[in-house]
Every structure is written in C-alpha cells, then in structure tokens.
C-alpha cells in the first residue's frame, strides 16, 4: 500500500516538477518550485486521494518534505482513521 | 459529463431568485446611498439562513454544496454587491473556523455564525500590505496565557458591524491567524466612507493597540496563517466574488435588454440597431461562459479536487473582467440615463470595478495564471526540421 501511495504522490508532483525525476527521499522544498498555491493544492490532493483529513497538528513542513514522508503521514492517518 | 443543475439546485436557484427580487433589489440603491447594509436586508438574509449557507447542518448551517452556494452568491450579487460582500467575508471566516478550529472554537462560534447572531470580518489587508500579504506588519506576541496584538488593518469589509474578526499577524516572524472579539480592550474600529463601489460594504480600519486575547484564540498553528488559513479563505472569497460578478453581469444584461426594447430613438426601439444587438449578444455569451466557469469551479470544490483552486482563479479572472466590458456597454446603451443614479446601471458600473481589485487584482490573476501554465503546462516541443528542397 505504501508503495502504491508513493506512486500516486509522485504522479501528482510530476505536474509541478515536469523536467525533474523526483526521488522518494528528495526534498521538494529545496528544489525551489514550491509556492503557497502549490502547498494548498498538495494538501487538497492528499486529502482527496487518500480520503484523510489533515489536521492543524499535521501542518509541519517536515511531513510534506519528501514523497517518503508524505506516504508515512498518509499511512499514519489511515491507521488512525481505521481505529476510530 | 452532465452539464445541468440537479433538481435540488434548480429549486434553490428559484428560491434565491425570488428572495433577491423581494428583499435585496428594493433596498440596494439605498444601501449605496447610505453606505450601509440596510438592517431590514440583513435581517431578511439572516432569517433565510443565508449567513450559514456555507456551513454544515450540524452547526446550524444550510449544508449547501458549493455549486448551490455559488448560485446564492450569483443571485445576491445580481441584486446588491454590498450584500454579496457581507456574505463572502462572513463565509471566509466561518469556513476557516470549520477547517482549522479546535472543537471548542467550532462549538463556540459556528452556530452563532450560522444563525447570524455573530457577524464575522476578515482582517488581512493593511495600509502597507494589499496584494503582498506576506508583508503584513501586525504583530502577535505571546505573553503568558495571552497573545498581545498590535497593528492596523484597513479596508476591512463589514468591520463596522462585525462581532468577530479573523486577524492575521506575525508571531515571531511567522504568519498566524487569531480570532478577536470586537469588545476586546485595545481594539478600535473606525468606519471608512467614500468607496467607489460596493459602498454599502461597511468597511473600516481596525486598529489593535496591545490588544490582549487568550492564547486559545489562535486559529491553527503559528506559521500556517497565510498558506493554509488566509489562502483557502481567499479561495472561497474568490469563488463567491466570481459568482457575484456573473449575477451583476446578468443584471446588466437584463437592464440592457429592457432599455433597448423600450427606448425609442429615430422612431424605433434601440434593439433594432445592429450595433446595440452586437453589444447584447456579446453580453449574453460572456455571461454564459462565466457562469459555466463558476459551475465548474464549484463542482471541483465539491469533490475536493486540487484543480479547483486554479479553476477558481480562472473563473474570477474571466467573470470580473468580462463584467467590466459588459457594464461599460450597458451604460453606453443607456446613454445619459446610464450616467445618472436614476437608473441602477450607474451603481452597477461603480460596483463592477471593485471586483477587479478584491481577492486578487486582475493583474495578480494574470501573473498567477501565467505562472501556473509555465510550471504545469510545459511540454517539450520539437522545432520543425528544416525542409530541404532539392
């Protein structure tokens, strides 16, 4: 599941990083393409694609820095949702 | 793809249309003259539940989908831009609390916002920070269990009557959002008058001088104030303004058709003149196109699609700029009558311009839409190989 989620995240990000093959552990903020509009779009994408709610406490840049970290956040939230 | 409203949405549309004709249109000119929202108009909007149009039913809201919310803003915008402004900013704050508020904040504020018992205003803009929102100078300093806010907000819609302000400030240099009640000591509201259009928006300057609020009034986290609170608020605001532009353009079209049919010159109605027909046909097409863009943005918002953000920018850009042309032609068709407050088109003309400034100027839209195309629309295009003729 984790790998499938990474593929989905990578596909979404490829729209914004067209000329760059993103690695799973690559810092997207360090690449310099990120603006506030992208940040909004990213949160919306993650919530819609993975049917999770990103809360105020999740709003730490580190959670969104790499594909790996986003996938980990989604997994963590999916587990929590299933427990509820 | 199915390009039609659902039966429920159509039903709401009829209801909103009738409401606007009965409660909004008759008082709109008076709002403009008196530079306020007439209390009767506000009461009728509250009684109809429209202040909770964007909130879910469990908080006392109407639980409308985004398309229906858009239709409401279109219809209200057809009648009175100032009333639509009130609905917009009230909704922006309500949705911010719904999205990022603690359970306590949601339970405290959302039922009151939905019922209209509390009116909300959005405090981002400052004398020195308009489009450049990152440059706000209002500060928030944590002092024990309180934040101390200091700074000035300007052009704040409905601030004259708002009970609750969503104030953006920098806390340790990071943007943050705070819920500030009107009665907090240190907060003063100075009404502003003399707006070009949407003159009933009851704007004010809001000054905070060491205004102390409990630290629980922080909305979300420090650092996410602009990107994840202000921008989504503005996204909703932009959507409702785009819809309001469609409504105002519809009012222009209807006024142009009516005047063109009844005004006699050279022994025949203006409508017989092909130059008038050209203006009216362009109006009709532009209004339809803008409305479709709004419906699309609304639909994407309903399904939580991230593309909704850019589609909303697109809709607002198109709707507000086409409105500028339409309202100009409407005044033109009305001739001298269009230049006098004896006809509402004079007000439409002034109101229309405001829409090209608020929630992102036309030029900010042009920069952002172009930038997005350069980032996401890039495709490697091979140059044509040279043809060699022997």
XYZ file of N, CA and C in Angstrom, chain B residues 124-354:
693
model
N -7.035 40.866 7.005
C -5.702 40.578 6.457
C -5.025 41.861 5.951
N -5.742 42.620 5.131
C -5.151 43.777 4.461
C -4.739 44.876 5.448
N -3.625 45.514 5.135
C -3.127 46.616 5.963
C -2.818 47.816 5.068
N -2.580 48.967 5.677
C -2.268 50.138 4.846
C -1.089 49.876 3.908
N -0.137 49.097 4.362
C 1.049 48.847 3.529
C 1.116 47.450 2.942
N 0.072 46.666 3.097
C 0.105 45.290 2.592
C -1.236 44.909 1.986
N -1.313 44.956 0.655
C -2.521 44.542 -0.057
C -2.270 43.202 -0.723
N -1.893 43.250 -2.014
C -1.573 42.003 -2.727
C -0.400 41.280 -2.063
N 0.510 42.056 -1.519
C 1.712 41.495 -0.891
C 1.419 41.143 0.573
N 0.601 40.106 0.735
C 0.108 39.771 2.082
C 1.215 39.328 3.024
N 2.318 38.838 2.452
C 3.407 38.378 3.322
C 4.032 39.534 4.098
N 3.774 40.746 3.652
C 4.403 41.910 4.276
C 3.564 42.540 5.383
N 2.589 41.826 5.889
C 1.797 42.411 6.981
C 2.719 42.743 8.163
N 2.356 43.819 8.841
C 3.203 44.299 9.938
C 2.574 44.119 11.314
N 1.309 43.718 11.336
C 0.673 43.458 12.638
C 1.426 42.323 13.334
N 1.653 42.525 14.630
C 2.419 41.513 15.366
C 1.571 40.893 16.481
N 1.941 39.677 16.807
C 1.332 38.984 17.944
C 2.469 38.462 18.805
N 2.418 38.814 20.074
C 3.472 38.368 20.995
C 2.819 37.565 22.110
N 3.343 36.374 22.335
C 2.789 35.539 23.413
C 3.309 36.051 24.748
N 2.385 36.372 25.637
C 2.752 36.873 26.958
C 1.958 36.064 27.990
N 2.582 35.058 28.539
C 1.869 34.174 29.462
C 0.784 33.407 28.725
N -0.448 33.574 29.187
C -1.569 32.863 28.562
C -2.290 33.714 27.524
N -1.646 34.808 27.137
C -2.326 35.709 26.190
C -1.413 36.056 25.013
N -2.061 36.336 23.883
C -1.346 36.962 22.769
C -1.643 38.455 22.822
N -0.623 39.257 22.545
C -0.807 40.704 22.511
C -0.677 41.140 21.052
N -1.762 41.673 20.500
C -1.786 42.063 19.084
C -1.611 43.568 18.944
N -0.764 43.954 17.995
C -0.548 45.372 17.727
C -0.441 45.576 16.215
N -1.246 46.484 15.687
C -1.173 46.756 14.252
C -2.464 47.349 13.732
N -2.462 47.643 12.431
C -3.621 48.279 11.804
C -4.066 47.492 10.573
N -5.340 47.215 10.519
C -5.948 46.584 9.354
C -6.804 47.615 8.638
N -6.812 47.563 7.311
C -7.537 48.586 6.551
C -8.409 47.939 5.467
N -9.472 48.635 5.081
C -10.398 48.180 4.045
C -11.111 46.897 4.476
N -11.401 46.757 5.749
C -11.971 45.507 6.249
C -13.501 45.516 6.086
N -13.969 44.672 5.185
C -15.396 44.616 4.847
C -16.242 44.197 6.054
N -17.345 44.860 6.220
C -18.336 44.732 7.311
C -17.751 44.902 8.717
N -16.543 45.450 8.783
C -15.937 45.653 10.106
C -16.777 46.584 10.970
N -17.556 47.467 10.328
C -18.357 48.415 11.124
C -19.359 47.701 12.029
N -19.808 46.523 11.589
C -20.842 45.832 12.389
C -20.408 44.437 12.828
N -19.201 44.036 12.486
C -18.769 42.669 12.817
C -18.561 42.503 14.315
N -18.863 41.311 14.799
C -18.625 40.993 16.213
C -17.317 40.222 16.391
N -16.876 39.602 15.311
C -15.702 38.735 15.398
C -14.779 39.018 14.212
N -13.493 39.139 14.515
C -12.505 39.401 13.455
C -11.518 38.241 13.376
N -11.213 37.849 12.155
C -10.108 36.908 11.963
C -8.909 37.775 11.565
N -7.993 37.897 12.490
C -6.877 38.829 12.313
C -5.591 38.050 12.016
N -4.894 38.491 10.983
C -3.623 37.863 10.624
C -2.482 38.736 11.132
N -1.536 38.079 11.766
C -0.410 38.812 12.359
C 0.835 37.948 12.294
N 1.956 38.589 12.490
C 3.202 37.824 12.530
C 3.573 37.544 13.983
N 3.855 36.279 14.250
C 4.236 35.865 15.592
C 5.647 35.279 15.486
N 6.587 35.921 16.099
C 7.997 35.540 15.922
C 8.362 35.469 14.441
N 7.826 36.396 13.679
C 8.126 36.467 12.246
C 7.335 35.501 11.391
N 6.530 34.640 12.013
C 5.751 33.660 11.236
C 4.282 34.074 11.199
N 3.615 33.871 10.047
C 2.203 34.277 9.955
C 1.288 33.396 10.797
N 0.340 34.040 11.447
C -0.609 33.298 12.277
C -1.960 33.998 12.216
N -3.003 33.248 12.548
C -4.369 33.790 12.499
C -4.990 33.730 13.891
N -5.730 34.786 14.227
C -6.310 34.885 15.576
C -7.779 35.294 15.490
N -8.572 34.730 16.388
C -9.969 35.138 16.499
C -10.041 36.243 17.554
N -10.496 37.402 17.130
C -10.515 38.544 18.044
C -11.940 39.083 18.147
N -12.474 39.051 19.345
C -13.823 39.563 19.564
C -13.793 41.091 19.569
N -14.873 41.657 19.090
C -14.934 43.115 18.932
C -14.707 43.868 20.245
N -15.212 43.265 21.339
C -15.173 44.010 22.606
C -13.832 43.913 23.332
N -12.854 43.261 22.728
C -11.549 43.174 23.392
C -10.942 44.564 23.582
N -10.515 44.886 24.806
C -9.863 46.180 25.007
C -8.625 46.294 24.114
N -8.459 47.490 23.551
C -7.311 47.701 22.662
C -7.678 47.583 21.203
N -8.905 47.138 20.918
C -9.337 47.049 19.514
C -10.313 48.187 19.225
N -9.985 48.987 18.228
C -10.903 50.067 17.855
C -11.228 49.975 16.365
N -12.471 50.300 16.054
C -12.965 50.224 14.674
C -13.341 51.624 14.214
N -12.697 52.081 13.144
C -13.014 53.411 12.604
C -13.648 53.254 11.227
N -14.955 53.547 11.122
C -15.634 53.398 9.827
C -14.966 54.225 8.724
N -14.983 53.673 7.515
C -14.449 54.384 6.348
C -15.604 54.611 5.369
N -15.624 55.783 4.751
C -16.667 56.104 3.787
C -16.032 56.603 2.492
N -16.875 56.683 1.449
C -16.398 57.251 0.190
C -15.877 56.238 -0.797
N -16.276 54.982 -0.650
C -15.851 53.961 -1.621
C -16.439 54.256 -2.998
N -15.730 53.852 -4.025
C -16.219 53.991 -5.401
C -17.468 53.135 -5.628
N -17.360 51.862 -5.255
C -18.479 50.947 -5.469
C -18.632 50.032 -4.274
N -19.661 49.182 -4.328
C -19.998 48.331 -3.183
C -19.955 49.187 -1.917
N -20.587 50.353 -2.030
C -20.455 51.381 -0.990
C -21.127 50.993 0.322
N -21.984 49.965 0.261
C -22.643 49.532 1.495
C -21.863 48.459 2.233
N -20.622 48.262 1.846
C -19.845 47.161 2.445
C -19.410 47.425 3.875
N -19.671 48.624 4.351
C -19.410 48.973 5.762
C -17.964 48.668 6.149
N -17.062 49.146 5.314
C -15.643 48.901 5.582
C -15.148 49.785 6.718
N -14.055 49.362 7.297
C -13.492 50.126 8.409
C -12.004 49.831 8.544
N -11.366 50.713 9.289
C -9.994 50.464 9.702
C -10.069 49.864 11.110
N -9.298 48.843 11.341
C -9.309 48.166 12.644
C -7.918 48.308 13.255
N -7.868 48.996 14.358
C -6.572 49.237 14.999
C -6.486 48.431 16.284
N -5.390 47.724 16.433
C -5.160 46.976 17.682
C -3.958 47.570 18.390
N -4.212 48.053 19.578
C -3.141 48.629 20.385
C -2.977 47.772 21.628
N -1.957 46.951 21.602
C -1.739 45.996 22.696
C -3.051 45.309 23.079
N -3.689 44.800 22.082
C -4.971 44.109 22.279
C -4.692 42.678 22.758
N -5.161 42.387 23.948
C -4.865 41.075 24.558
C -6.004 40.084 24.309
N -5.620 38.918 23.844
C -6.619 37.851 23.651
C -6.071 36.570 24.280
N -6.948 35.681 24.726
C -6.458 34.407 25.293
C -5.688 33.628 24.240
N -4.692 32.870 24.672
C -3.892 32.154 23.673
C -4.716 31.086 22.957
N -5.856 30.718 23.549
C -6.754 29.757 22.887
C -7.407 30.355 21.640
N -7.265 31.676 21.441
C -7.875 32.308 20.260
C -7.018 32.164 19.008
N -5.858 31.555 19.159
C -5.053 31.251 17.972
C -5.820 30.235 17.135
N -5.919 30.485 15.821
C -6.585 29.528 14.933
C -5.502 28.749 14.181
N -5.529 27.437 14.312
C -4.489 26.624 13.675
C -3.167 26.793 14.395
N -2.094 26.660 13.656
C -0.760 26.757 14.251
C -0.071 28.042 13.787
N 0.838 28.518 14.595
C 1.689 29.632 14.160
C 2.516 29.126 12.975
N 2.552 29.928 11.903
C 3.314 29.544 10.711
C 2.414 29.173 9.542
N 1.192 28.714 9.832
C 0.298 28.306 8.734
C -0.748 29.379 8.411
N -0.573 30.558 9.016
C -1.598 31.598 8.887
C -1.902 32.020 7.469
N -0.883 32.179 6.661
C -1.145 32.644 5.299
C -1.474 31.488 4.367
N -0.563 30.534 4.285
C -0.710 29.477 3.278
C -1.953 28.623 3.485
N -2.223 28.253 4.714
C -3.298 27.283 4.918
C -4.550 27.865 5.559
N -4.490 29.111 5.987
C -5.720 29.729 6.517
C -6.168 30.867 5.601
N -5.298 31.875 5.416
C -5.720 33.018 4.595
C -6.006 32.597 3.148
N -5.141 31.796 2.563
C -5.334 31.463 1.142
C -6.606 30.648 0.886
N -6.899 29.631 1.691
C -8.184 28.957 1.468
C -9.390 29.874 1.695
N -9.262 30.794 2.668
C -10.340 31.787 2.861
C -10.506 32.599 1.581
N -9.391 33.067 1.053
C -9.446 33.891 -0.155
C -9.940 33.086 -1.352
N -9.643 31.805 -1.338
C -10.108 30.921 -2.411
C -11.644 30.877 -2.413
N -12.228 30.732 -1.230
C -13.688 30.767 -1.122
C -14.208 32.162 -1.511
N -13.515 33.187 -1.022
C -13.924 34.550 -1.350
C -13.903 34.793 -2.854
N -12.855 34.317 -3.476
C -12.697 34.492 -4.934
C -13.827 33.785 -5.680
N -14.169 32.604 -5.189
C -15.253 31.840 -5.830
C -16.576 32.609 -5.735
N -16.883 33.102 -4.549
C -18.170 33.789 -4.382
C -18.187 35.120 -5.141
N -17.028 35.755 -5.237
C -16.966 37.015 -5.996
C -17.170 36.734 -7.482
N -16.543 35.666 -7.969
C -16.734 35.295 -9.383
C -18.228 35.088 -9.649
N -18.875 34.369 -8.755
C -20.319 34.114 -8.917
C -21.103 35.427 -8.828
N -20.699 36.294 -7.900
C -21.355 37.600 -7.771
C -21.202 38.425 -9.043
N -20.045 38.313 -9.691
C -19.827 39.027 -10.964
C -20.799 38.529 -12.031
N -21.027 37.222 -12.045
C -21.982 36.667 -13.017
C -23.365 37.263 -12.748
N -23.718 37.359 -11.469
C -25.018 37.923 -11.124
C -25.138 39.379 -11.543
N -24.085 40.147 -11.283
C -24.127 41.574 -11.653
C -24.172 41.728 -13.175
N -23.419 40.880 -13.863
C -23.438 40.920 -15.334
C -24.830 40.544 -15.849
N -25.474 39.599 -15.181
C -26.838 39.218 -15.566
C -27.788 40.411 -15.383
N -27.578 41.148 -14.285
C -28.403 42.337 -14.052
C -28.176 43.358 -15.164
N -26.935 43.498 -15.593
C -26.615 44.418 -16.694
C -27.322 43.984 -17.972
N -27.212 42.706 -18.261
C -27.828 42.171 -19.489
C -29.337 42.433 -19.476
N -29.960 42.166 -18.329
C -31.412 42.360 -18.236
C -31.770 43.840 -18.393
N -30.935 44.701 -17.792
C -31.187 46.151 -17.912
C -31.004 46.602 -19.358
N -29.990 46.065 -20.020
C -29.725 46.453 -21.409
C -30.856 46.000 -22.325
N -31.346 44.795 -22.088
C -32.439 44.265 -22.911
C -33.714 45.087 -22.692
N -33.983 45.397 -21.441
C -35.190 46.172 -21.129
C -35.103 47.578 -21.743
N -33.975 48.226 -21.526
C -33.835 49.591 -22.036
C -33.810 49.587 -23.566
N -33.100 48.610 -24.108
C -33.008 48.518 -25.565
C -34.352 48.249 -26.208
N -35.253 47.624 -25.481
C -36.582 47.303 -26.021
C -37.557 48.464 -25.891
N -37.324 49.341 -24.924
C -38.315 50.377 -24.646
C -37.878 51.793 -25.056
N -36.603 51.997 -25.155
C -36.113 53.333 -25.517
C -36.258 53.544 -27.037
N -36.989 54.582 -27.384
C -37.236 54.857 -28.799
C -36.334 55.998 -29.265
N -35.596 55.756 -30.312
C -34.807 56.803 -30.964
C -34.943 56.624 -32.470
N -35.023 57.707 -33.169
C -35.225 57.671 -34.622
C -36.485 56.884 -34.989
N -37.472 56.930 -34.071
C -38.752 56.313 -34.372
C -38.808 54.813 -34.171
N -37.776 54.225 -33.590
C -37.811 52.763 -33.364
C -36.991 52.417 -32.131
N -37.269 51.251 -31.535
C -36.513 50.896 -30.325
C -35.032 50.701 -30.630
N -34.229 50.935 -29.607
C -32.776 50.769 -29.769
C -32.430 49.356 -30.250
N -33.225 48.385 -29.832
C -32.910 46.980 -30.151
C -32.849 46.727 -31.654
N -33.458 47.606 -32.456
C -33.427 47.408 -33.900
C -32.071 47.772 -34.494
N -31.274 48.450 -33.684
C -29.953 48.878 -34.163
C -28.952 47.726 -34.043
N -28.313 47.393 -35.121
C -27.426 46.227 -35.110
C -26.208 46.421 -34.193
N -25.793 47.652 -33.997
C -24.660 47.876 -33.085
C -25.077 47.571 -31.646
N -26.327 47.852 -31.324
C -26.851 47.502 -29.997
C -26.969 45.983 -29.885
N -27.456 45.365 -30.939
C -27.597 43.897 -30.940
C -26.243 43.226 -30.706
N -25.208 43.782 -31.308
C -23.871 43.187 -31.124
C -23.466 43.230 -29.649
N -23.713 44.390 -29.028
C -23.350 44.507 -27.605
C -24.127 43.501 -26.764
N -25.426 43.394 -27.039
C -26.261 42.488 -26.234
C -25.859 41.031 -26.468
N -25.560 40.680 -27.692
C -25.186 39.278 -27.950
C -23.861 38.950 -27.273
N -22.921 39.881 -27.288
C -21.652 39.635 -26.593
C -21.873 39.486 -25.090
N -22.753 40.316 -24.560
C -23.069 40.208 -23.121
C -23.616 38.822 -22.807
N -24.579 38.389 -23.593
C -25.248 37.110 -23.316
C -24.239 35.963 -23.340
N -23.350 35.986 -24.325
C -22.363 34.897 -24.461
C -21.367 34.924 -23.309
N -20.916 36.126 -22.979
C -19.916 36.251 -21.904
C -20.492 35.815 -20.554
N -21.731 36.178 -20.301
C -22.357 35.788 -19.023
C -22.459 34.269 -18.948
N -22.873 33.658 -20.053
C -23.000 32.196 -20.051
C -21.646 31.533 -19.837
N -20.629 32.049 -20.482
C -19.291 31.452 -20.342
C -18.785 31.590 -18.907
N -18.983 32.759 -18.332
C -18.519 32.983 -16.958
C -19.283 32.084 -15.990
N -20.570 31.925 -16.233
C -21.369 31.087 -15.341
C -20.885 29.635 -15.402
N -20.565 29.179 -16.589
C -20.064 27.798 -16.714
C -18.734 27.627 -15.981
N -17.865 28.636 -16.067
C -16.591 28.554 -15.333
C -16.852 28.470 -13.828
N -17.827 29.230 -13.371
C -18.162 29.188 -11.936
C -18.733 27.831 -11.554
N -19.607 27.296 -12.383
C -20.166 25.973 -12.078
C -19.048 24.934 -12.014
N -18.106 25.046 -12.940
C -17.012 24.064 -12.948
C -16.177 24.194 -11.674
N -15.866 25.422 -11.323
C -15.082 25.639 -10.091
C -15.847 25.093 -8.882
N -17.142 25.354 -8.860
C -17.971 24.874 -7.742
C -17.988 23.362 -7.672
N -18.123 22.734 -8.830
C -18.137 21.270 -8.870
C -16.801 20.710 -8.368
N -15.712 21.290 -8.830
C -14.393 20.798 -8.393
C -14.195 21.031 -6.898
N -14.728 22.120 -6.389
C -14.659 22.362 -4.947
C -15.452 21.288 -4.197
N -16.580 20.923 -4.756
C -17.416 19.913 -4.091
C -16.733 18.557 -4.003
N -15.926 18.225 -5.002
C -15.273 16.911 -4.960
C -13.863 17.019 -4.381
N -13.510 18.201 -3.861
C -12.217 18.383 -3.203
C -11.036 18.268 -4.134
N -11.254 18.582 -5.388
C -10.181 18.448 -6.382
C -9.208 19.619 -6.254
N -7.898 19.342 -6.182
C -6.934 20.451 -6.076
C -6.958 21.396 -7.272
N -7.454 20.918 -8.416
C -7.567 21.812 -9.578
C -8.606 22.902 -9.359
N -9.439 22.726 -8.328
C -10.471 23.731 -8.069
C -9.838 25.096 -7.802
N -8.638 25.089 -7.240
C -8.005 26.365 -6.878
C -7.719 27.194 -8.134
N -7.079 26.558 -9.115
C -6.776 27.304 -10.347
C -8.046 27.614 -11.140
N -9.006 26.692 -11.097
C -10.260 26.951 -11.817
C -11.007 28.123 -11.185
N -10.827 28.286 -9.878
C -11.455 29.431 -9.211
C -10.766 30.726 -9.620
N -9.436 30.694 -9.698
C -8.708 31.883 -10.190
C -9.184 32.218 -11.606
N -9.317 31.183 -12.422
C -9.740 31.388 -13.814
C -11.141 31.992 -13.864
N -12.038 31.427 -13.075
C -13.424 31.908 -13.083
C -13.505 33.355 -12.619
N -12.762 33.668 -11.566
C -12.831 35.041 -11.043
C -12.217 36.020 -12.034
N -11.126 35.614 -12.651
C -10.469 36.488 -13.645
C -11.423 36.754 -14.800
N -11.991 35.699 -15.342
C -12.867 35.860 -16.502
C -14.125 36.643 -16.131
N -14.733 36.256 -15.003
C -16.007 36.875 -14.634
C -15.841 38.363 -14.318
N -14.772 38.717 -13.606
C -14.620 40.128 -13.224
C -14.200 40.990 -14.402
N -13.426 40.426 -15.329
C -13.006 41.234 -16.473
C -14.110 41.339 -17.530
N -14.853 40.248 -17.727
C -15.966 40.356 -18.693
C -17.014 41.325 -18.155
N -17.154 41.354 -16.839
C -18.122 42.261 -16.231
C -17.769 43.721 -16.542
N -16.476 44.027 -16.522
C -16.044 45.394 -16.829
C -16.516 45.835 -18.209
N -16.401 44.933 -19.166
C -16.825 45.257 -20.536
C -18.353 45.347 -20.610
N -19.006 44.393 -19.978
C -20.477 44.350 -20.053
C -21.102 45.583 -19.403
N -20.584 45.949 -18.243
C -21.192 47.084 -17.548
C -20.912 48.380 -18.313
N -19.773 48.442 -18.959
C -19.477 49.622 -19.791
C -20.454 49.717 -20.944
N -20.728 48.601 -21.599
C -21.681 48.598 -22.714
C -23.101 48.891 -22.231
N -23.412 48.415 -21.036
C -24.759 48.666 -20.506
C -24.981 50.163 -20.288
N -23.985 50.809 -19.702
C -24.072 52.266 -19.519
C -24.161 52.939 -20.893
N -23.370 52.440 -21.833
C -23.359 53.019 -23.180
C -24.750 52.949 -23.812
N -25.384 51.816 -23.681
C -26.732 51.649 -24.247
C -27.714 52.618 -23.584
N -27.517 52.846 -22.293
C -28.418 53.744 -21.561
C -28.124 55.226 -21.835
N -27.023 55.511 -22.481
C -26.688 56.898 -22.792
C -26.627 57.755 -21.534
N -27.208 58.958 -21.613
C -27.168 59.873 -20.463
C -27.832 59.251 -19.239
N -28.883 58.483 -19.474
C -29.577 57.847 -18.343
C -28.664 56.887 -17.580
N -27.705 56.322 -18.281
C -26.778 55.400 -17.632
C -25.746 56.096 -16.766
N -25.643 57.393 -16.950
C -24.652 58.171 -16.194
C -25.268 58.872 -14.988
N -26.481 58.491 -14.649
C -27.190 59.172 -13.571
C -27.797 58.129 -12.640
N -27.873 58.476 -11.361
C -28.358 57.469 -10.416
C -29.865 57.239 -10.486
N -30.497 57.804 -11.474
C -31.909 57.492 -11.711
C -32.073 56.067 -12.230
N -30.998 55.508 -12.747
C -31.017 54.108 -13.209
C -29.957 53.321 -12.438
N -30.244 52.060 -12.088
C -29.270 51.301 -11.289
C -27.962 50.986 -12.019
N -27.957 51.121 -13.344
C -26.722 50.754 -14.065
C -25.549 51.649 -13.679
N -25.864 52.855 -13.220
C -24.790 53.748 -12.733
C -24.101 53.103 -11.527
N -24.893 52.502 -10.640
C -24.326 51.787 -9.487
C -23.591 50.524 -9.946
N -24.193 49.813 -10.891
C -23.529 48.597 -11.385
C -22.118 48.931 -11.883
N -22.039 50.062 -12.594
C -20.754 50.475 -13.190
C -19.701 50.659 -12.099
N -20.099 51.301 -11.001
C -19.124 51.536 -9.911
C -18.840 50.244 -9.147
N -19.901 49.462 -8.932
C -19.710 48.205 -8.194
C -18.791 47.241 -8.948
N -18.938 47.233 -10.263
C -18.185 46.250 -11.065
C -16.683 46.396 -10.872
N -16.226 47.627 -10.815
C -14.778 47.857 -10.753
C -14.153 47.230 -9.505
N -14.906 47.252 -8.422
C -14.375 46.721 -7.161
C -13.956 45.249 -7.320
